[in-house]
Amino acid sequence: MKIDKKHLLNYSIVIPYLVLSVIGLIVVYSTTSVTLIKYNLNPFNSVLNQGAFWVVSMLAITFIYRLKLNFLKNKRILSIALFIEVILLVIAKFFSEEINGANGWISLGPITFQPAEYLKLIMVWMLAFTFSRRQNDIEVYDYQALTRRRWYPRSLDDLKDWRVYSLIMVGLVVIQPDLGNAAIIVLTGIVMFAVSGVGYRWYVALMGTIAGISALFLGIIGTVGVKTMAHVPVFGYVAKRFSAFFNPFKDLTDSGLQLAHSYYAMSNGGWFGRGLGNSIEKNGYLPEATTDFVFSIVIEELGFIGAGLILALVFFLILRIMLVGIKAKNPFNSMMALGIGGMILMQVFVNVGGISGLIPSTGVTFPFLSQGGNSLLLLSVAIGIVLNIDANEKREEIYQEVTEEIHRSGTQEFKVIS
């Protein structure tokens, strides 16, 4: 009996991914063509660039799907990825040009990329690698198995300093400053911590600590005022965001400009929208209409019903990814899939929360719809890993079932093609 991996492809993940990617290309054209025409450029320039990244992304998914999962469990490969990521974050902060008040992009000729974007997936990878190798110790020592080395001397190849690595990399993202991606990384880390197997009391304590720190921070801003905080390095960037969060209409020419026009866009859209391509706010009124606030434009053009259907499809994809993690029997596979699902979920939460005023705006793109080839490529790589994990788990399950049947009936052996 032969099991070809291509027959194990999870179409409940592939089809939503393809649909969202196509919708993303349409949205990119809709939000960028007006500006390109204004400057006498080809209106298809941006969508062609996004399409090229999508082709590369599809090739990346195919390549990753055909790989054996052992490459993700190799400490040497992970260590190299962590080292390269730290170097890129340092270069982005100290040796790159400032864009929109932050130093987070690296330019290589016509190609620009944001190292913090890729850190989200690398952090999921690192935490899944570390936590999965300590499952037996977590069962006995709970949270302390993740913090005290002496209880598991046989796990000599673990990343014992995972907390140090995490703090260093998140810190490098914060000082760029890129609080949006930093928030996603921290929230995703909380998801990874929750599924690591530690007792719920430690998770509750962690959430309580974060809530306390957040309340203290808000209290300080409320006491000293946003204007005072604006003179503090790094926090000056944050202060503007909080100023808009408290009252976007107070300063419509600066800090409140984006959020106020985001409200206008959503109000214009109503239930059914103005029609695809008919947005008013994308005509120079709403900054970052193609990236951070693209979902506001989607609501304006397709209405709350159309945007809601797209959001429902995104949540369906996230749930299918998390279901792979829930069903997986291998701890690493389970945590990796749940972490990727959590990563996408947190990005949606931070983006939609920012454009709607539920949380301070953080400059985070909306998955699949925002212009940006790097974001699409990262998401595609993550999807490829989940598809590989799902196929591997299915193959192992079939292998086990058929092996048991062989032992019972004495039939001939079979071969599994990876």
Short mmCIF file of C-alpha atoms in Angstrom, two decimals:
data_model
loop_
_atom_site.label_atom_id
_atom_site.label_comp_id
_atom_site.label_asym_id
_atom_site.label_seq_id
_atom_site.Cartn_x
_atom_site.Cartn_y
_atom_site.Cartn_z
CA MET A 1 0.00 0.00 0.00
CA LYS A 2 1.39 3.42 -0.99
CA ILE A 3 0.38 6.70 0.57
CA ASP A 4 1.29 9.69 -1.57
CA LYS A 5 1.45 12.92 0.42
CA LYS A 6 -0.43 14.86 -2.25
CA HIS A 7 -3.56 12.87 -1.41
CA LEU A 8 -3.44 14.12 2.19
CA LEU A 9 -3.77 17.82 1.33
CA ASN A 10 -6.21 19.66 3.61
CA TYR A 11 -8.54 21.49 1.23
CA SER A 12 -10.45 23.11 4.09
CA ILE A 13 -7.28 25.20 4.59
CA VAL A 14 -6.11 25.48 0.99
CA ILE A 15 -9.41 26.74 -0.46
CA PRO A 16 -9.93 29.58 2.10
CA TYR A 17 -6.29 30.56 1.62
CA LEU A 18 -6.72 30.75 -2.17
CA VAL A 19 -10.01 32.67 -1.91
CA LEU A 20 -8.55 35.19 0.55
CA SER A 21 -5.45 35.63 -1.62
CA VAL A 22 -7.57 36.39 -4.70
CA ILE A 23 -9.75 38.79 -2.69
CA GLY A 24 -6.52 40.39 -1.48
CA LEU A 25 -5.36 41.00 -5.06
CA ILE A 26 -8.70 42.62 -5.89
CA VAL A 27 -8.51 44.82 -2.78
CA VAL A 28 -4.90 45.82 -3.55
CA TYR A 29 -5.94 46.91 -7.04
CA SER A 30 -8.95 48.78 -5.71
CA THR A 31 -6.97 50.68 -3.05
CA THR A 32 -3.85 51.49 -5.10
CA SER A 33 -5.01 52.08 -8.69
CA VAL A 34 -6.45 55.55 -8.02
CA THR A 35 -3.16 56.88 -6.64
CA LEU A 36 -1.14 55.29 -9.45
CA ILE A 37 -3.39 56.83 -12.09
CA LYS A 38 -3.07 60.20 -10.34
CA TYR A 39 0.70 60.06 -10.87
CA ASN A 40 0.37 58.80 -14.48
CA LEU A 41 1.62 55.32 -13.57
CA ASN A 42 0.33 51.90 -14.58
CA PRO A 43 -2.71 51.24 -12.34
CA PHE A 44 -1.76 47.56 -12.24
CA ASN A 45 1.76 48.13 -10.83
CA SER A 46 0.90 47.32 -7.20
CA VAL A 47 -1.34 44.36 -7.94
CA LEU A 48 1.26 42.89 -10.30
CA ASN A 49 3.88 43.20 -7.57
CA GLN A 50 1.52 41.57 -5.08
CA GLY A 51 0.73 38.89 -7.63
CA ALA A 52 4.42 38.14 -8.10
CA PHE A 53 4.77 37.64 -4.35
CA TRP A 54 1.72 35.38 -4.43
CA VAL A 55 3.33 33.18 -7.09
CA VAL A 56 6.48 32.99 -4.96
CA SER A 57 4.26 32.22 -1.96
CA MET A 58 2.57 29.35 -3.79
CA LEU A 59 5.97 27.92 -4.71
CA ALA A 60 7.03 28.29 -1.06
CA ILE A 61 3.94 26.38 0.11
CA THR A 62 4.64 23.60 -2.40
CA PHE A 63 8.28 23.38 -1.33
CA ILE A 64 7.52 23.39 2.42
CA TYR A 65 4.71 20.86 2.01
CA ARG A 66 7.08 18.39 0.37
CA LEU A 67 9.76 18.73 3.06
CA LYS A 68 10.07 16.36 5.97
CA LEU A 69 9.06 17.96 9.26
CA ASN A 70 12.37 17.08 10.84
CA PHE A 71 13.84 20.32 9.49
CA LEU A 72 11.66 22.26 11.95
CA LYS A 73 12.88 20.12 14.84
CA ASN A 74 16.54 20.70 14.07
CA LYS A 75 18.09 22.90 16.77
CA ARG A 76 20.93 23.99 14.49
CA ILE A 77 18.55 25.32 11.83
CA LEU A 78 16.47 27.10 14.47
CA SER A 79 19.57 28.64 16.08
CA ILE A 80 20.76 29.94 12.70
CA ALA A 81 17.32 31.44 12.03
CA LEU A 82 17.33 33.15 15.45
CA PHE A 83 20.84 34.54 14.91
CA ILE A 84 20.00 35.89 11.45
CA GLU A 85 16.78 37.42 12.76
CA VAL A 86 18.59 39.29 15.55
CA ILE A 87 21.18 40.62 13.07
CA LEU A 88 18.43 41.80 10.72
CA LEU A 89 16.55 43.51 13.56
CA VAL A 90 19.75 45.35 14.58
CA ILE A 91 20.38 46.41 10.97
CA ALA A 92 16.78 47.57 10.60
CA LYS A 93 16.99 49.70 13.74
CA PHE A 94 20.44 51.24 13.44
CA PHE A 95 21.38 51.10 9.75
CA SER A 96 18.15 51.75 7.83
CA GLU A 97 16.20 54.83 6.85
CA GLU A 98 13.30 55.98 8.97
CA ILE A 99 9.86 55.34 7.47
CA ASN A 100 6.75 56.80 9.12
CA GLY A 101 8.66 57.46 12.32
CA ALA A 102 10.13 53.96 12.65
CA ASN A 103 13.29 52.12 11.60
CA GLY A 104 11.92 48.72 10.74
CA TRP A 105 12.53 48.21 7.03
CA ILE A 106 15.60 46.97 5.17
CA SER A 107 16.00 47.88 1.49
CA LEU A 108 17.92 45.71 -0.96
CA GLY A 109 17.58 47.48 -4.27
CA PRO A 110 13.93 47.32 -5.35
CA ILE A 111 13.08 44.84 -2.58
CA THR A 112 12.21 45.97 0.94
CA PHE A 113 11.33 43.71 3.85
CA GLN A 114 10.49 44.02 7.52
CA PRO A 115 12.41 41.61 9.83
CA ALA A 116 9.79 42.00 12.58
CA GLU A 117 7.23 40.45 10.25
CA TYR A 118 9.19 37.20 10.09
CA LEU A 119 9.95 37.23 13.82
CA LYS A 120 6.31 36.36 14.53
CA LEU A 121 6.67 32.95 12.91
CA ILE A 122 10.19 32.39 14.27
CA MET A 123 8.94 33.00 17.82
CA VAL A 124 6.17 30.42 17.32
CA TRP A 125 8.79 28.00 16.02
CA MET A 126 11.17 28.61 18.95
CA LEU A 127 8.50 28.29 21.65
CA ALA A 128 6.99 25.17 20.05
CA PHE A 129 10.47 23.62 19.85
CA THR A 130 11.27 24.47 23.48
CA PHE A 131 7.94 23.67 25.14
CA SER A 132 7.35 20.43 23.23
CA ARG A 133 10.66 18.97 24.41
CA ARG A 134 9.75 19.56 28.04
CA GLN A 135 6.32 17.91 28.14
CA ASN A 136 7.34 15.12 30.52
CA ASP A 137 8.89 17.64 32.91
CA ILE A 138 5.88 19.97 32.70
CA GLU A 139 3.63 17.09 33.77
CA VAL A 140 5.73 16.70 36.93
CA TYR A 141 7.04 20.18 37.71
CA ASP A 142 4.44 22.38 35.93
CA TYR A 143 5.64 25.90 35.09
CA GLN A 144 8.94 25.40 36.91
CA ALA A 145 9.98 22.92 34.22
CA LEU A 146 10.18 25.90 31.84
CA THR A 147 12.36 27.98 34.13
CA ARG A 148 14.72 25.71 36.09
CA ARG A 149 17.31 23.73 34.19
CA ARG A 150 18.41 21.28 36.88
CA TRP A 151 15.23 19.23 36.75
CA TYR A 152 15.83 17.90 33.24
CA PRO A 153 19.55 17.21 32.72
CA ARG A 154 18.87 14.83 29.87
CA SER A 155 17.40 17.60 27.70
CA LEU A 156 20.83 19.03 26.91
CA ASP A 157 19.83 20.25 23.48
CA ASP A 158 16.93 22.44 24.63
CA LEU A 159 16.99 26.20 24.20
CA LYS A 160 17.33 26.82 27.93
CA ASP A 161 17.41 30.60 27.58
CA TRP A 162 14.17 30.96 25.63
CA ARG A 163 13.02 33.80 27.91
CA VAL A 164 16.22 35.77 27.28
CA TYR A 165 15.98 35.25 23.51
CA SER A 166 12.33 36.32 23.56
CA LEU A 167 13.00 39.50 25.55
CA ILE A 168 15.93 40.50 23.35
CA MET A 169 14.01 40.10 20.10
CA VAL A 170 10.79 41.69 21.36
CA GLY A 171 12.88 44.53 22.78
CA LEU A 172 14.54 45.11 19.41
CA VAL A 173 11.09 45.37 17.82
CA VAL A 174 9.82 47.76 20.51
CA ILE A 175 12.70 50.23 20.12
CA GLN A 176 12.24 50.52 16.33
CA PRO A 177 9.47 51.44 17.45
CA ASP A 178 7.01 48.84 16.11
CA LEU A 179 4.55 48.27 18.91
CA GLY A 180 2.03 46.59 16.60
CA ASN A 181 4.22 43.62 15.72
CA ALA A 182 5.60 43.59 19.28
CA ALA A 183 2.04 43.27 20.60
CA ILE A 184 1.26 40.43 18.19
CA ILE A 185 4.45 38.58 19.19
CA VAL A 186 3.69 38.96 22.90
CA LEU A 187 0.04 37.92 22.48
CA THR A 188 1.07 34.94 20.37
CA GLY A 189 3.60 34.02 23.04
CA ILE A 190 0.77 34.03 25.58
CA VAL A 191 -1.16 31.62 23.34
CA MET A 192 1.91 29.37 23.15
CA PHE A 193 2.29 29.51 26.94
CA ALA A 194 -1.38 28.58 27.37
CA VAL A 195 -1.06 25.45 25.20
CA SER A 196 2.30 24.38 26.65
CA GLY A 197 0.65 22.25 29.32
CA VAL A 198 1.33 24.45 32.37
CA GLY A 199 -1.31 24.74 35.06
CA TYR A 200 -4.09 27.26 34.51
CA ARG A 201 -3.12 29.19 37.65
CA TRP A 202 0.16 30.22 36.01
CA TYR A 203 -1.68 31.37 32.91
CA VAL A 204 -4.16 33.36 35.04
CA ALA A 205 -1.23 34.89 36.95
CA LEU A 206 0.43 35.89 33.67
CA MET A 207 -2.74 37.49 32.33
CA GLY A 208 -3.25 39.30 35.63
CA THR A 209 0.29 40.65 35.51
CA ILE A 210 -0.15 41.91 31.94
CA ALA A 211 -3.50 43.49 32.83
CA GLY A 212 -1.90 45.18 35.85
CA ILE A 213 1.00 46.57 33.84
CA SER A 214 -1.41 47.84 31.17
CA ALA A 215 -3.59 49.52 33.79
CA LEU A 216 -0.50 51.11 35.38
CA PHE A 217 0.66 52.38 31.99
CA LEU A 218 -2.74 53.87 31.22
CA GLY A 219 -2.80 55.40 34.70
CA ILE A 220 0.59 57.06 34.12
CA ILE A 221 -0.58 58.49 30.78
CA GLY A 222 -3.77 59.74 32.40
CA THR A 223 -1.82 61.35 35.24
CA VAL A 224 1.06 63.03 33.41
CA GLY A 225 -0.84 63.59 30.18
CA VAL A 226 -0.21 62.61 26.58
CA LYS A 227 1.72 65.80 25.82
CA THR A 228 4.25 65.08 28.58
CA MET A 229 4.70 61.49 27.41
CA ALA A 230 5.28 62.76 23.87
CA HIS A 231 8.72 64.05 24.93
CA VAL A 232 9.87 60.65 26.22
CA PRO A 233 11.94 58.61 23.67
CA VAL A 234 9.94 55.77 22.04
CA PHE A 235 6.92 56.62 24.21
CA GLY A 236 6.42 59.81 22.20
CA TYR A 237 5.40 57.55 19.32
CA VAL A 238 3.05 55.68 21.66
CA ALA A 239 1.63 58.89 23.08
CA LYS A 240 0.32 59.97 19.67
CA ARG A 241 -1.49 56.68 19.29
CA PHE A 242 -3.08 57.03 22.73
CA SER A 243 -4.04 60.62 22.01
CA ALA A 244 -5.99 59.43 18.96
CA PHE A 245 -7.42 56.52 20.95
CA PHE A 246 -8.84 58.81 23.65
CA ASN A 247 -10.31 61.35 21.19
CA PRO A 248 -9.42 61.11 17.47
CA PHE A 249 -11.49 64.21 16.63
CA LYS A 250 -9.46 66.44 18.96
CA ASP A 251 -6.54 66.65 16.51
CA LEU A 252 -7.80 65.93 13.01
CA THR A 253 -4.63 67.22 11.36
CA ASP A 254 -2.16 64.96 13.17
CA SER A 255 -2.65 62.18 15.74
CA GLY A 256 -6.38 61.68 15.15
CA LEU A 257 -6.31 61.91 11.34
CA GLN A 258 -6.18 58.19 10.57
CA LEU A 259 -8.70 56.94 13.11
CA ALA A 260 -11.19 59.73 12.38
CA HIS A 261 -11.12 59.00 8.65
CA SER A 262 -11.34 55.30 9.41
CA TYR A 263 -14.63 56.06 11.16
CA TYR A 264 -15.74 58.12 8.16
CA ALA A 265 -14.94 55.23 5.81
CA MET A 266 -16.92 52.71 7.86
CA SER A 267 -19.80 55.15 8.18
CA ASN A 268 -19.82 55.70 4.41
CA GLY A 269 -20.00 51.97 3.79
CA GLY A 270 -23.08 51.24 5.84
CA TRP A 271 -24.51 47.75 5.54
CA PHE A 272 -24.00 47.16 1.81
CA GLY A 273 -21.13 49.49 0.85
CA ARG A 274 -20.61 52.04 -1.90
CA GLY A 275 -19.48 49.39 -4.36
CA LEU A 276 -16.09 47.98 -5.25
CA GLY A 277 -13.72 50.76 -6.30
CA ASN A 278 -16.03 53.56 -5.12
CA SER A 279 -14.35 54.44 -1.83
CA ILE A 280 -14.04 58.15 -1.04
CA GLU A 281 -11.51 57.86 1.78
CA LYS A 282 -8.85 56.11 -0.30
CA ASN A 283 -8.56 59.24 -2.45
CA GLY A 284 -5.93 60.82 -0.21
CA TYR A 285 -8.11 61.30 2.87
CA LEU A 286 -7.20 58.14 4.83
CA PRO A 287 -3.43 57.59 5.18
CA GLU A 288 -2.23 53.97 4.96
CA ALA A 289 -5.45 53.03 3.16
CA THR A 290 -3.64 50.24 1.34
CA THR A 291 -1.98 48.68 4.41
CA ASP A 292 -2.92 49.35 8.06
CA PHE A 293 -6.42 50.70 7.36
CA VAL A 294 -7.28 48.60 4.34
CA PHE A 295 -10.16 46.90 6.16
CA SER A 296 -11.80 50.31 6.68
CA ILE A 297 -11.78 50.71 2.89
CA VAL A 298 -13.18 47.19 2.50
CA ILE A 299 -16.06 48.14 4.80
CA GLU A 300 -16.62 51.37 2.84
CA GLU A 301 -16.77 49.57 -0.50
CA LEU A 302 -18.40 46.26 0.46
CA GLY A 303 -20.33 47.32 3.56
CA PHE A 304 -20.43 45.62 6.92
CA ILE A 305 -22.07 42.56 5.37
CA GLY A 306 -19.37 42.06 2.72
CA ALA A 307 -16.56 42.79 5.17
CA GLY A 308 -18.22 40.49 7.70
CA LEU A 309 -18.23 37.62 5.21
CA ILE A 310 -14.51 38.15 4.56
CA LEU A 311 -13.85 38.26 8.30
CA ALA A 312 -15.88 35.06 8.73
CA LEU A 313 -13.73 33.34 6.08
CA VAL A 314 -10.57 34.46 7.90
CA PHE A 315 -11.91 33.08 11.18
CA PHE A 316 -12.88 29.82 9.44
CA LEU A 317 -9.30 29.48 8.19
CA ILE A 318 -7.94 30.18 11.68
CA LEU A 319 -10.28 27.59 13.22
CA ARG A 320 -9.25 24.95 10.67
CA ILE A 321 -5.59 25.66 11.44
CA MET A 322 -6.22 25.38 15.18
CA LEU A 323 -8.18 22.16 14.63
CA VAL A 324 -5.05 20.66 13.09
CA GLY A 325 -3.20 21.56 16.29
CA ILE A 326 -5.93 20.19 18.53
CA LYS A 327 -6.01 16.86 16.68
CA ALA A 328 -2.24 16.47 16.39
CA LYS A 329 -0.75 13.81 18.65
CA ASN A 330 2.83 15.04 18.38
CA PRO A 331 3.40 17.87 20.93
CA PHE A 332 5.59 19.91 18.57
CA ASN A 333 3.12 19.62 15.70
CA SER A 334 0.25 20.57 17.99
CA MET A 335 1.96 23.66 19.43
CA MET A 336 3.24 24.79 16.03
CA ALA A 337 -0.22 24.68 14.45
CA LEU A 338 -1.94 26.28 17.45
CA GLY A 339 0.75 28.96 17.54
CA ILE A 340 0.31 29.79 13.85
CA GLY A 341 -3.46 29.95 14.28
CA GLY A 342 -2.97 32.19 17.31
CA MET A 343 -0.54 34.40 15.40
CA ILE A 344 -3.03 35.08 12.60
CA LEU A 345 -5.87 35.56 15.10
CA MET A 346 -3.88 38.12 17.08
CA GLN A 347 -2.97 40.02 13.92
CA VAL A 348 -6.65 40.26 12.98
CA PHE A 349 -7.53 41.35 16.52
CA VAL A 350 -4.86 44.07 16.67
CA ASN A 351 -5.70 45.38 13.19
CA VAL A 352 -9.50 45.44 13.51
CA GLY A 353 -9.22 46.69 17.09
CA GLY A 354 -7.01 49.54 15.89
CA ILE A 355 -9.16 50.71 12.98
CA SER A 356 -12.33 50.57 15.08
CA GLY A 357 -10.90 52.36 18.12
CA LEU A 358 -11.27 49.38 20.48
CA ILE A 359 -7.52 49.53 21.13
CA PRO A 360 -4.88 52.14 20.20
CA SER A 361 -3.86 51.95 16.54
CA THR A 362 -0.59 50.05 16.16
CA GLY A 363 0.14 50.06 12.44
CA VAL A 364 -0.48 46.37 11.76
CA THR A 365 -1.62 45.05 8.39
CA PHE A 366 -4.73 42.93 7.84
CA PRO A 367 -3.87 39.34 6.80
CA PHE A 368 -4.13 38.65 3.05
CA LEU A 369 -5.90 41.93 2.17
CA SER A 370 -3.25 44.57 2.89
CA GLN A 371 -0.69 45.53 0.29
CA GLY A 372 2.65 43.98 1.17
CA GLY A 373 4.38 41.00 -0.35
CA ASN A 374 6.34 40.18 2.81
CA SER A 375 3.19 39.78 4.88
CA LEU A 376 1.64 37.52 2.25
CA LEU A 377 4.83 35.46 1.98
CA LEU A 378 5.02 34.98 5.75
CA LEU A 379 1.38 33.90 5.95
CA SER A 380 1.91 31.49 3.05
CA VAL A 381 4.96 29.93 4.68
CA ALA A 382 2.91 29.49 7.86
CA ILE A 383 0.07 27.88 5.87
CA GLY A 384 2.59 25.55 4.19
CA ILE A 385 3.90 24.42 7.58
CA VAL A 386 0.38 23.72 8.85
CA LEU A 387 -0.48 21.72 5.71
CA ASN A 388 2.71 19.70 6.17
CA ILE A 389 1.89 19.06 9.83
CA ASP A 390 -1.65 17.97 8.96
CA ALA A 391 -0.46 15.61 6.22
CA ASN A 392 2.20 14.16 8.51
CA GLU A 393 -0.32 13.53 11.28
CA LYS A 394 -2.76 11.88 8.86
CA ARG A 395 0.00 9.70 7.42
CA GLU A 396 1.12 8.59 10.88
CA GLU A 397 -2.46 7.76 11.78
CA ILE A 398 -2.94 5.70 8.60
CA TYR A 399 0.41 4.02 9.15
CA GLN A 400 -0.58 3.04 12.68
CA GLU A 401 -3.99 1.75 11.65
CA VAL A 402 -2.64 -0.32 8.76
CA THR A 403 0.25 -1.65 10.86
CA GLU A 404 -2.23 -2.87 13.46
CA GLU A 405 -4.28 -4.47 10.70
CA ILE A 406 -1.14 -6.17 9.34
CA HIS A 407 -0.35 -7.63 12.74
CA ARG A 408 -3.88 -8.91 13.08
CA SER A 409 -4.33 -10.35 9.59
CA GLY A 410 -0.75 -11.09 8.49
CA THR A 411 -1.13 -9.21 5.16
CA GLN A 412 1.81 -7.91 3.13
CA GLU A 413 3.82 -4.84 4.11
CA PHE A 414 3.17 -1.43 2.68
CA LYS A 415 5.30 1.58 1.92
CA VAL A 416 4.69 5.22 2.85
CA ILE A 417 5.88 7.90 0.42
CA SER A 418 6.79 11.14 2.20
#
